Each structure stands twice: as structure tokens, then as C-alpha cells.
Coordinates of C-alpha atoms and ligand atoms in Angstrom, one line a residue:
M1 CA 0.0 0.0 0.2
K2 CA 1.3 3.6 -0.9
Y3 CA 0.4 6.8 0.7
V4 CA -0.1 9.9 -1.1
S5 CA -0.2 13.7 -0.1
T6 CA -3.4 15.6 0.0
R7 CA -1.6 18.3 -1.8
G8 CA -0.2 16.3 -4.7
E9 CA 3.5 17.0 -4.6
A10 CA 5.2 15.1 -1.7
P11 CA 6.6 11.8 -2.7
S12 CA 4.6 8.7 -1.9
L13 CA 5.5 6.6 1.0
D14 CA 4.8 3.1 2.4
F15 CA 3.1 2.4 5.6
A16 CA 6.4 2.4 7.7
E17 CA 7.6 5.5 6.4
V18 CA 4.1 7.1 6.8
T19 CA 4.1 6.1 10.4
L20 CA 7.4 8.1 11.3
A21 CA 6.5 11.0 9.1
G22 CA 4.7 14.0 10.3
L23 CA 2.9 16.4 7.6
A24 CA 3.9 15.7 4.2
S25 CA 6.5 18.1 2.9
D26 CA 4.2 19.8 0.4
G27 CA 2.2 20.9 3.7
G28 CA -0.6 18.0 3.1
L29 CA -1.7 15.0 4.8
Y30 CA -1.1 11.4 3.9
V31 CA -4.1 9.4 2.6
P32 CA -4.0 5.8 1.2
E33 CA -3.5 5.6 -2.6
S34 CA -6.9 3.8 -2.9
W35 CA -9.2 2.3 -0.2
P36 CA -9.0 -1.4 0.4
Q37 CA -12.2 -3.3 -0.1
F38 CA -14.3 -5.8 2.1
S39 CA -17.1 -7.5 0.7
A40 CA -20.2 -8.5 2.7
E41 CA -19.0 -12.0 3.0
D42 CA -15.5 -10.8 4.2
I43 CA -17.1 -8.6 6.9
A44 CA -19.6 -11.4 8.0
A45 CA -16.4 -13.6 8.2
M46 CA -15.1 -11.4 10.9
R47 CA -18.1 -12.0 13.5
G48 CA -17.3 -13.2 16.7
L49 CA -13.4 -12.4 16.6
P50 CA -11.7 -10.9 19.5
Y51 CA -11.1 -7.1 19.2
A52 CA -7.3 -7.7 18.8
E53 CA -7.8 -10.3 15.7
L54 CA -10.5 -8.0 14.4
A55 CA -8.0 -5.1 14.5
A56 CA -5.4 -7.1 12.5
R57 CA -7.9 -8.1 9.8
V58 CA -8.9 -4.5 9.3
M59 CA -5.4 -3.1 9.4
E60 CA -3.5 -5.6 7.1
P61 CA -4.5 -4.1 3.9
F62 CA -3.2 -0.8 5.0
V63 CA 0.0 -2.1 6.5
G64 CA 0.9 -3.8 3.1
D65 CA 4.3 -5.2 3.3
S66 CA 5.7 -3.0 6.2
L67 CA 4.7 -6.0 8.7
T68 CA 4.0 -9.6 8.2
P69 CA 0.4 -10.6 9.2
E70 CA 1.8 -12.7 12.2
R71 CA 3.8 -9.6 13.4
L72 CA 0.8 -7.3 13.0
R73 CA -1.3 -9.8 15.1
E74 CA 1.3 -9.7 17.9
L75 CA 1.2 -6.3 18.2
T76 CA -2.5 -5.8 18.3
A77 CA -2.6 -8.3 20.8
K78 CA -0.2 -6.3 22.8
A79 CA -1.7 -2.9 22.2
Y80 CA -5.5 -4.3 23.2
G81 CA -4.3 -6.4 26.0
R82 CA -3.6 -3.3 28.2
F83 CA -7.3 -2.2 28.1
A84 CA -9.5 -2.7 31.3
H85 CA -12.5 -4.3 29.4
K86 CA -12.3 -7.7 27.7
A87 CA -14.3 -6.3 24.5
V88 CA -12.1 -3.3 24.5
T89 CA -14.7 -0.9 23.1
P90 CA -18.0 -2.5 24.7
L91 CA -21.5 -1.2 23.5
V92 CA -24.2 -0.1 25.8
Q93 CA -27.6 0.3 25.0
L94 CA -29.5 3.4 26.1
D95 CA -32.8 2.9 24.5
E96 CA -34.4 1.2 21.3
Q97 CA -32.6 2.9 18.9
H98 CA -29.6 4.7 20.7
W99 CA -26.3 2.8 21.4
V100 CA -22.8 4.2 23.3
L101 CA -19.6 2.9 22.3
E102 CA -17.5 3.1 25.0
L103 CA -13.9 4.1 23.8
F104 CA -12.5 5.0 27.0
H105 CA -11.3 1.6 28.5
G106 CA -7.6 2.4 27.9
P107 CA -5.0 3.2 30.4
T108 CA -5.4 7.2 30.3
L109 CA -9.6 7.1 30.2
A110 CA -9.8 8.8 26.6
F111 CA -10.6 7.3 23.3
K112 CA -7.1 8.4 22.0
D113 CA -5.8 5.3 23.7
V114 CA -7.3 3.0 21.1
A115 CA -4.8 4.6 18.2
L116 CA -2.0 5.8 20.7
Q117 CA -1.3 2.5 22.3
M118 CA -1.0 0.8 18.6
L119 CA 1.1 3.8 17.6
G120 CA 3.5 3.5 20.3
L121 CA 4.3 -0.1 19.5
L122 CA 4.4 0.6 15.7
F123 CA 7.0 3.6 16.3
E124 CA 9.3 1.1 18.4
E125 CA 8.9 -1.7 15.6
F126 CA 9.9 0.8 12.7
L127 CA 12.7 2.5 14.4
S128 CA 14.5 -0.6 16.0
R129 CA 14.5 -2.0 12.2
E130 CA 16.5 1.0 11.2
K131 CA 18.3 1.6 14.4
G132 CA 16.9 5.1 14.2
S133 CA 15.5 7.3 17.1
L134 CA 12.4 9.9 17.0
T135 CA 12.0 12.9 19.0
I136 CA 8.1 13.6 19.4
V137 CA 6.9 17.0 19.9
G138 CA 3.3 17.7 20.6
A139 CA 1.0 20.2 22.0
T140 CA -2.2 19.0 24.0
S141 CA -5.3 20.7 25.4
G142 CA -5.4 17.4 27.7
D143 CA -6.2 13.9 26.2
T144 CA -3.6 13.7 23.3
G145 CA -0.9 14.6 25.9
S146 CA -1.6 11.9 28.5
A147 CA -2.6 9.1 25.8
A148 CA 0.7 9.7 23.9
I149 CA 3.0 9.7 27.1
D150 CA 1.4 6.5 28.4
A151 CA 1.9 4.9 24.8
V152 CA 5.8 5.8 24.6
A153 CA 6.8 6.0 28.2
G154 CA 10.0 3.8 28.5
L155 CA 10.7 3.2 25.1
D156 CA 14.4 3.3 24.1
N157 CA 14.5 4.9 20.8
V158 CA 11.6 7.6 21.3
E159 CA 11.6 10.9 23.4
I160 CA 8.4 12.9 24.1
F161 CA 8.2 16.6 24.6
M162 CA 4.8 17.4 25.5
L163 CA 3.7 21.3 25.8
H164 CA 0.5 22.0 27.6
P165 CA -0.9 25.6 28.4
K166 CA -0.4 26.1 32.1
G167 CA -3.5 26.1 34.1
R168 CA -5.6 25.5 31.4
V169 CA -5.9 21.5 31.4
S170 CA -7.9 19.7 34.2
D171 CA -6.1 18.4 37.2
V172 CA -6.7 14.7 36.1
Q173 CA -5.6 15.6 32.8
R174 CA -2.4 17.2 34.0
R175 CA -1.4 14.4 36.3
Q176 CA -1.8 12.0 33.8
M177 CA 1.1 13.5 32.0
T178 CA 3.2 14.7 34.8
T179 CA 3.1 11.7 37.1
V180 CA 4.9 9.6 34.3
R181 CA 8.3 9.1 35.7
A182 CA 10.3 7.9 32.7
P183 CA 13.5 9.2 31.3
N184 CA 12.2 9.9 27.9
V185 CA 9.1 11.8 29.0
H186 CA 9.2 15.7 29.3
N187 CA 6.3 17.8 30.2
I188 CA 6.4 21.4 29.5
A189 CA 3.9 23.9 31.0
I190 CA 4.0 27.0 28.8
D191 CA 2.4 30.7 29.5
G192 CA -0.3 31.0 26.9
S193 CA -3.2 29.1 25.2
F194 CA -3.4 25.7 23.5
D195 CA -3.3 27.6 20.2
D196 CA 0.1 29.2 21.1
A197 CA 1.6 25.8 22.1
Q198 CA 0.5 24.3 18.8
A199 CA 1.9 27.2 16.9
M200 CA 5.3 26.4 18.6
V201 CA 5.0 22.7 17.6
K202 CA 4.5 23.8 13.9
R203 CA 7.7 26.0 14.1
I204 CA 9.7 23.2 15.7
F205 CA 8.9 21.0 12.7
A206 CA 9.8 23.8 10.2
D207 CA 13.1 24.7 12.1
R208 CA 16.0 23.5 10.3
D209 CA 18.5 23.8 13.6
V210 CA 16.2 21.5 15.1
T211 CA 15.4 19.2 12.2
A212 CA 19.2 18.7 11.3
K213 CA 19.9 17.3 14.7
H214 CA 16.5 15.3 15.6
R215 CA 14.2 13.4 13.5
I216 CA 10.7 15.0 14.8
G217 CA 7.7 12.8 15.0
A218 CA 4.0 13.7 15.3
V219 CA 1.5 11.9 17.5
N220 CA -1.6 14.0 16.7
S221 CA -4.0 12.7 14.2
I222 CA -2.3 14.1 11.2
N223 CA -0.4 10.7 11.7
W224 CA -2.2 8.3 9.3
A225 CA -1.6 5.3 11.7
R226 CA -3.9 6.9 14.3
L227 CA -7.0 7.1 11.9
M228 CA -6.4 3.5 10.7
A229 CA -6.5 2.3 14.3
Q230 CA -9.9 4.0 14.7
V231 CA -11.4 2.4 11.6
V232 CA -11.4 -0.9 13.5
Y233 CA -14.2 0.0 16.1
Y234 CA -16.6 1.1 13.4
F235 CA -16.5 -2.6 12.3
A236 CA -16.6 -3.9 15.9
A237 CA -19.8 -2.1 16.5
S238 CA -21.4 -3.0 13.1
L239 CA -20.6 -6.7 13.7
Q240 CA -22.5 -6.5 16.9
L241 CA -25.6 -4.7 15.7
G242 CA -26.6 -6.8 12.6
G243 CA -23.7 -5.8 10.0
P244 CA -22.9 -6.2 7.3
E245 CA -26.9 -6.8 6.7
R246 CA -27.9 -3.8 8.8
S247 CA -27.0 -0.4 8.2
L248 CA -25.8 1.8 11.1
A249 CA -25.5 5.5 11.8
F250 CA -22.7 7.0 14.1
S251 CA -22.7 10.1 15.8
V252 CA -19.1 11.3 16.6
P253 CA -18.1 14.2 18.9
T254 CA -15.7 15.9 16.7
G255 CA -12.8 18.5 16.8
N256 CA -10.0 17.7 14.3
F257 CA -12.3 15.5 12.5
G258 CA -9.8 12.3 12.8
D259 CA -12.4 10.0 14.7
V260 CA -15.1 10.8 12.2
F261 CA -12.9 10.4 9.3
A262 CA -12.2 6.9 10.2
G263 CA -15.9 6.2 9.8
H264 CA -15.8 7.6 6.3
V265 CA -12.6 5.1 5.8
A266 CA -14.9 2.3 6.9
A267 CA -17.6 3.1 4.7
R268 CA -15.2 3.4 1.8
M269 CA -14.0 0.0 2.5
G270 CA -17.4 -1.4 2.3
L271 CA -18.9 -1.0 5.8
P272 CA -22.7 -0.4 5.3
I273 CA -23.1 3.0 7.2
E274 CA -26.3 5.3 7.0
K275 CA -24.9 8.3 8.4
L276 CA -22.0 9.8 9.9
I277 CA -23.2 12.7 12.3
V278 CA -20.7 15.2 13.1
A279 CA -21.3 16.5 16.5
T280 CA -19.9 19.9 17.5
N281 CA -19.9 22.3 20.5
V282 CA -20.5 26.1 19.8
N283 CA -17.0 25.9 18.1
D284 CA -19.2 25.0 15.1
I285 CA -16.8 25.4 12.0
L286 CA -17.4 21.9 11.0
H287 CA -21.3 22.2 11.4
R288 CA -21.3 25.2 9.1
A289 CA -19.2 23.6 6.5
L290 CA -21.3 20.6 6.3
A291 CA -24.6 22.4 6.3
E292 CA -24.0 25.5 4.5
G293 CA -20.4 24.8 2.7
D294 CA -19.1 27.9 4.8
Y295 CA -15.6 26.7 6.1
S296 CA -14.5 30.0 8.1
A297 CA -12.8 30.1 11.5
G298 CA -13.8 32.3 14.1
S299 CA -11.9 32.6 17.5
V300 CA -12.2 29.6 20.0
T301 CA -14.9 29.9 22.7
P302 CA -14.0 27.6 25.6
T303 CA -16.6 25.2 26.8
S304 CA -17.0 21.9 29.2
A305 CA -15.9 19.8 26.3
P306 CA -12.4 21.2 25.7
S307 CA -11.0 18.5 23.6
I308 CA -13.4 19.7 20.7
D309 CA -12.7 23.5 21.4
I310 CA -11.1 24.1 18.0
Q311 CA -11.7 26.0 15.0
V312 CA -9.3 24.7 12.3
S313 CA -9.7 21.0 11.8
S314 CA -6.7 19.4 10.3
N315 CA -8.2 16.0 8.9
F316 CA -11.1 17.9 7.2
E317 CA -8.5 18.3 4.6
R318 CA -8.5 14.5 3.9
L319 CA -12.2 14.5 3.3
L320 CA -12.1 17.3 0.8
F321 CA -9.6 15.4 -1.0
D322 CA -11.1 12.3 -1.0
V323 CA -14.7 13.6 -2.1
G324 CA -13.6 16.2 -4.3
G325 CA -12.1 14.3 -7.1
R326 CA -8.5 13.7 -5.4
D327 CA -7.0 16.5 -7.1
G328 CA -4.0 17.5 -4.9
L329 CA -2.9 20.5 -6.8
A330 CA -6.4 22.3 -6.9
L331 CA -6.7 21.5 -3.1
A332 CA -3.4 22.9 -2.3
E333 CA -4.6 26.0 -4.2
Q334 CA -7.8 26.0 -2.1
M335 CA -6.0 25.7 1.3
R336 CA -3.6 28.3 0.4
G337 CA -6.6 30.6 0.2
F338 CA -8.0 29.2 3.5
D339 CA -4.5 29.8 5.3
A340 CA -4.7 33.7 4.0
S341 CA -8.3 34.5 4.7
K342 CA -9.1 32.1 7.2
A343 CA -12.3 31.3 5.2
M344 CA -13.1 29.2 2.3
R345 CA -16.1 27.9 0.4
L346 CA -16.5 24.2 -0.3
T347 CA -16.8 23.1 -4.0
N348 CA -20.1 21.6 -5.3
A349 CA -18.4 18.2 -5.8
Q350 CA -17.0 18.5 -2.1
T351 CA -20.4 19.0 -0.7
E352 CA -22.2 16.4 -2.8
G353 CA -19.3 14.1 -2.1
A354 CA -19.8 14.7 1.7
A355 CA -23.4 13.4 1.6
L356 CA -22.9 10.7 4.0
F357 CA -22.3 13.3 6.8
T358 CA -24.9 15.3 8.5
S359 CA -24.1 17.4 11.5
A360 CA -25.6 19.3 14.8
R361 CA -24.4 21.5 17.3
A362 CA -25.0 21.2 20.9
D363 CA -24.6 24.5 23.2
E364 CA -23.8 24.2 26.9
G365 CA -27.5 23.7 27.7
D366 CA -28.0 21.0 25.2
T367 CA -24.8 19.1 26.5
A368 CA -25.9 19.5 30.1
Q369 CA -29.4 18.4 29.2
A370 CA -28.3 15.3 27.2
M371 CA -25.9 14.2 30.3
R372 CA -29.2 14.5 32.6
W373 CA -31.3 12.5 29.8
A374 CA -28.8 9.7 29.7
Y375 CA -28.5 9.5 33.6
E376 CA -32.3 9.7 34.3
N377 CA -33.4 7.5 31.6
C378 CA -30.5 4.9 31.4
G379 CA -28.4 5.4 34.5
E380 CA -25.3 6.1 32.4
M381 CA -23.0 8.9 33.2
L382 CA -21.7 10.6 29.9
D383 CA -18.8 13.0 29.8
P384 CA -19.7 16.4 28.1
H385 CA -18.0 15.2 24.7
T386 CA -20.1 12.3 24.6
A387 CA -23.1 14.0 25.4
I388 CA -22.7 16.5 22.5
G389 CA -22.5 13.2 20.3
L390 CA -25.8 12.2 21.9
H391 CA -27.6 15.3 21.6
A392 CA -26.5 15.3 17.9
A393 CA -27.7 11.7 17.4
R394 CA -31.1 12.3 19.1
A395 CA -31.6 15.5 16.9
A396 CA -30.6 13.9 13.6
D397 CA -33.1 12.7 11.3
I398 CA -32.6 8.9 11.3
A399 CA -35.3 6.2 10.4
P400 CA -36.4 4.5 13.7
T401 CA -35.0 1.1 12.4
V402 CA -31.5 2.3 11.9
P403 CA -29.5 1.8 15.2
V404 CA -27.6 4.9 16.1
V405 CA -24.2 4.4 17.8
T406 CA -22.8 7.6 19.8
L407 CA -19.0 7.3 20.2
A408 CA -18.1 7.8 23.8
T409 CA -14.8 9.5 23.8
A410 CA -13.8 10.3 27.4
H411 CA -14.7 8.4 30.5
P412 CA -17.0 10.9 32.7
A413 CA -14.4 11.0 35.5
K414 CA -12.1 13.0 33.2
F415 CA -14.7 16.0 33.5
P416 CA -16.0 15.5 36.9
D417 CA -17.2 19.0 37.3
A418 CA -19.2 19.4 34.4
V419 CA -20.9 15.9 35.0
E420 CA -21.5 17.0 38.7
R421 CA -23.0 20.5 37.3
A422 CA -25.4 18.3 35.0
T423 CA -26.6 15.4 37.2
G424 CA -25.7 16.2 40.8
L425 CA -23.4 13.2 41.0
R426 CA -19.7 13.4 40.9
P427 CA -18.2 10.4 38.8
G428 CA -15.3 8.7 40.6
L429 CA -12.0 7.6 39.1
P430 CA -11.8 4.0 38.3
A431 CA -9.4 2.0 40.5
R432 CA -6.8 1.6 37.9
V433 CA -6.1 5.2 38.1
G434 CA -6.8 5.4 41.7
D435 CA -3.5 6.7 43.1
L436 CA -3.1 9.5 40.5
F437 CA -3.4 12.2 43.1
A438 CA -0.7 10.7 45.4
R439 CA 2.1 10.5 42.8
E440 CA 4.7 13.2 42.6
E441 CA 4.4 15.3 39.5
S442 CA 7.3 16.6 37.1
F443 CA 7.2 19.3 34.9
V444 CA 9.1 22.6 33.7
E445 CA 7.2 25.9 33.3
L446 CA 8.6 27.9 30.4
S447 CA 7.6 31.4 29.4
G448 CA 5.6 31.6 26.1
T449 CA 8.5 32.5 23.7
Y450 CA 9.6 29.9 21.1
E451 CA 13.3 30.4 21.9
A452 CA 12.6 29.3 25.3
V453 CA 11.0 26.1 24.2
R454 CA 13.4 25.3 21.5
D455 CA 16.3 25.9 23.7
H456 CA 14.8 23.5 26.2
I457 CA 14.2 20.6 23.7
M458 CA 17.6 21.1 22.3
G459 CA 19.3 21.0 25.5
H460 CA 17.4 17.9 26.7
A461 CA 16.8 15.8 23.8
S462 CA 19.7 13.1 23.6
Ligands
PLP501 C1 -9.8 14.2 21.0 C2 -10.9 14.3 21.5 C3 -12.3 14.4 20.6 C4 -12.1 14.8 19.1 O1 -11.6 13.9 18.3 P1 -11.1 14.4 16.8 O2 -10.5 12.9 16.4 O3 -10.2 15.5 17.1 O4 -12.3 14.6 16.1 C5 -13.4 14.1 21.1 N1 -13.5 13.9 22.4 C6 -12.4 13.7 23.2 C7 -12.8 13.4 24.7 C8 -11.2 13.9 22.6 O5 -10.2 13.7 23.6

């Protein structure tokens, strides 16, 4: 399998190369050259497989020659063996039509573990083969940082520098990053916002003084391997609820468009999907883009669902490429226009090609209402992100015979204040992270200047 850039000019790469690469050299994102196809019989033959086996089947065509099927199965067994639930991504029924797919049974209680536990092993595998090393630099508003640190802590050939905006991540989120004591983990709190941290990371990737000495790697969802791992649970849910004979709808709380793009990939591969519901909070650029063709970024409004408080959705470019005729040079032109003005219109081909998607937006009242509804009617506590997904799932116009699955992207205990405000009950941390508040923290605080961050990384990367 070869991977091509959405902007048409970077060299194509194989799976091992694309896993270790960040952005493509032309500024685009990598996507598979073509979509692997599964027939209804192929999908039916996956029924009853343990999650790790299913994962290996779904990933195999994407991995191509980069791993033998046996090695791939060993890696999925190791990655998903660390989950606290035997089913890895269990389904919970809410009512006659609605289900929740719990993606938060990994080590850091966020759905990002599903992809990052696998990505950490892939880094280790591909780096040891070429005796190379990788310096990961990332910015986090909370969940990516902790999931990435857990996934790579203790690896020999990977170092991770994770920037978070000081005072703007929750205590649970910060402690999940800063209490991991491994020599290859470096936490940095910066004065500034998440966007400031993110902008510094982008500069590091483009800074030749840094890249001449260190190979810089990415753990956010511009990394293709993350999306590939997320395709698996769409298959898992479908197989539980009557697929491939029955088509399902999925509602996905969306920020960077990675998780819901994985649903698009599943559909392209042949999984019957009725609708993909893009659920946003008041930071609704994606809702406006899908409903009106208006992709224009405003400023970010902080909400109770901080992991989707974003305005520019990197993975949306992958969708525009795939549904708009796969014309990299035309898309590069369109994206240059967006970079200059922070606004663009979708083309007719892009709007028509995105017909599988619908969208809805939840304000803070809708989010609290959905948490209350799930608790009072089903006894289920949902985190605010999942509640936004459920609000959109219930608002969408889906035939009553079609099951609607809302992706639960975080454990409610990651956002205890918002859950308590809505339901009156404070969710407790699961026992497996129980001593989080007793462990010692370690992080450095740096001023918000780029030079301070760069010098720290250059001084501490081995
Ligand atoms: C990262 C995250 C999301 C958004 O996922 P994307 O792939 O960026 O759309 C949603 N909910 C939670 C809890 C997250 O951590």
C-alpha cells in the first residue's frame, strides 16, 4: 500500500515511512492511494473475532508489506491487551434506537488510547528496524498528551516533549501526564493558550536547526496510523448490531475530524453506514461547513468539552481531498486561500461528495441536558463530549429502524465538574488510576516564547 499527499507534490510513502512522518513535505496529509475493499462475505467472516484479531484483519491491507500478518497480530494483541474491558470497545444500549460505544477503557480513560497504544508499538517496531530514534514534539489541550505519554513512556528509541498550556488543562489531565516518571518523558507547561503551544510545535517541525539534529515525529491525528486504528471500532460496533446486513448511523463528537474521518474510511471499505453525524459544540466550523458549505474560522470559545474547542480541523482536508476528486494541486490552491483568509467555500463536488455526513451543534445547555437525559433514563453517566454526540444523535433525522451509535470519547471521571453540574453526581476515577493524586508531578514551566521552548528541547533531547 502506498500513501499520497492531499496536496499532490510530496513523494508517496509506504506504511512504515508514513507512520514515522508528520505532515507531508508539501504541507498536505497522507492518505492511502486507494481504499481497500471488503465484501459483505469478508465482513460477515469477522463476526465473533476478539477485538485484537479484528483489528489485525482491518489493518492488514493498510500495513501492506511493512509488517507480516503474524507480527501485526502480535502488536494488536499487545496494544489491546492493556485495555480494562475484555471487549476493548463495548457497546451500551440507551434505548430502542440509541447505543453508546465506550472507547475509554484504555490506560488514560480517553478514546485516544485506542490509536496511541498501537502507534507507540509501531514506532518502536519501525525504529528498531532501522536503528533510528524519534523525538516527538506535541501540544495538548489534555487528552492527546496523556495518551501519547502513556503509549511511549519507557521506550528506548523515542523521546517525547509535550507542551500544555499552564493552568488550562484539568487536574486529572495534567497529573496523567506529569506523574509518569520515565527518562524519555518531558512535560512542559507554557504561559499561553493551546493555540500558542500548537503554533510553537509547528515552528519546531519547520526549524532547520532542530531538524538537522533530530528526527521530529507527530502523535496528533495528522499521523495516518492513528486514523487506521480508529477504523476498527466502526467494524466492531457494526458486527455487534447486525452488520453487514444492517446499516448503522454513528454520531461522533468532533474536533480535528480524525475520529469521524475513520468512519468515512470504514464506509469506503464497504462497511454499510447510513449516516455519519458530526457533533460539535459552539465551536461549530464543521457544522457550518457541512450544512452551508461555509468553512470559516472564528475565535475559540472555551466550553465544558475542551477537547473539541477548536476552529481549524486538520483532518477535514483529508475528506475534501477524497470526496472532491482527489486533485491535490487544486486542493493545495484552495487551502492556500484558506490559510490567507481563514475562510473558504466548499466546491459543489465536495458538498455532494460529503452526502454521507450530517451535522449538529450543541450549546452548553444542550450538553448538560443530554447528560441528564442519559443519567435519568438509562442510569448512564456521560462525559460532556459524549453528551454532545448524543444530543446530535437524537437531533438527527434517522429512520427509527436504523441503530444510532454515539462514540463515547472520554470517561466521565475525566470531566467530573461538568458531570456533577449536570447530574448532581460526581463520577469517581476507576480503580486502575486511583493513586493519581498521590503521585509526584514533574514538569518544567517555560515562558511563552518560542526560543525558550526550542532551547529546552535542544538542551534535553539526547
Ligand atoms: C480528541 C477528542 C475528541 C475529538 O476527536 P477528533 O478526532 O479530533 O475529532 C473528542 N472527544 C474527546 C474526549 C477527545 O479527547
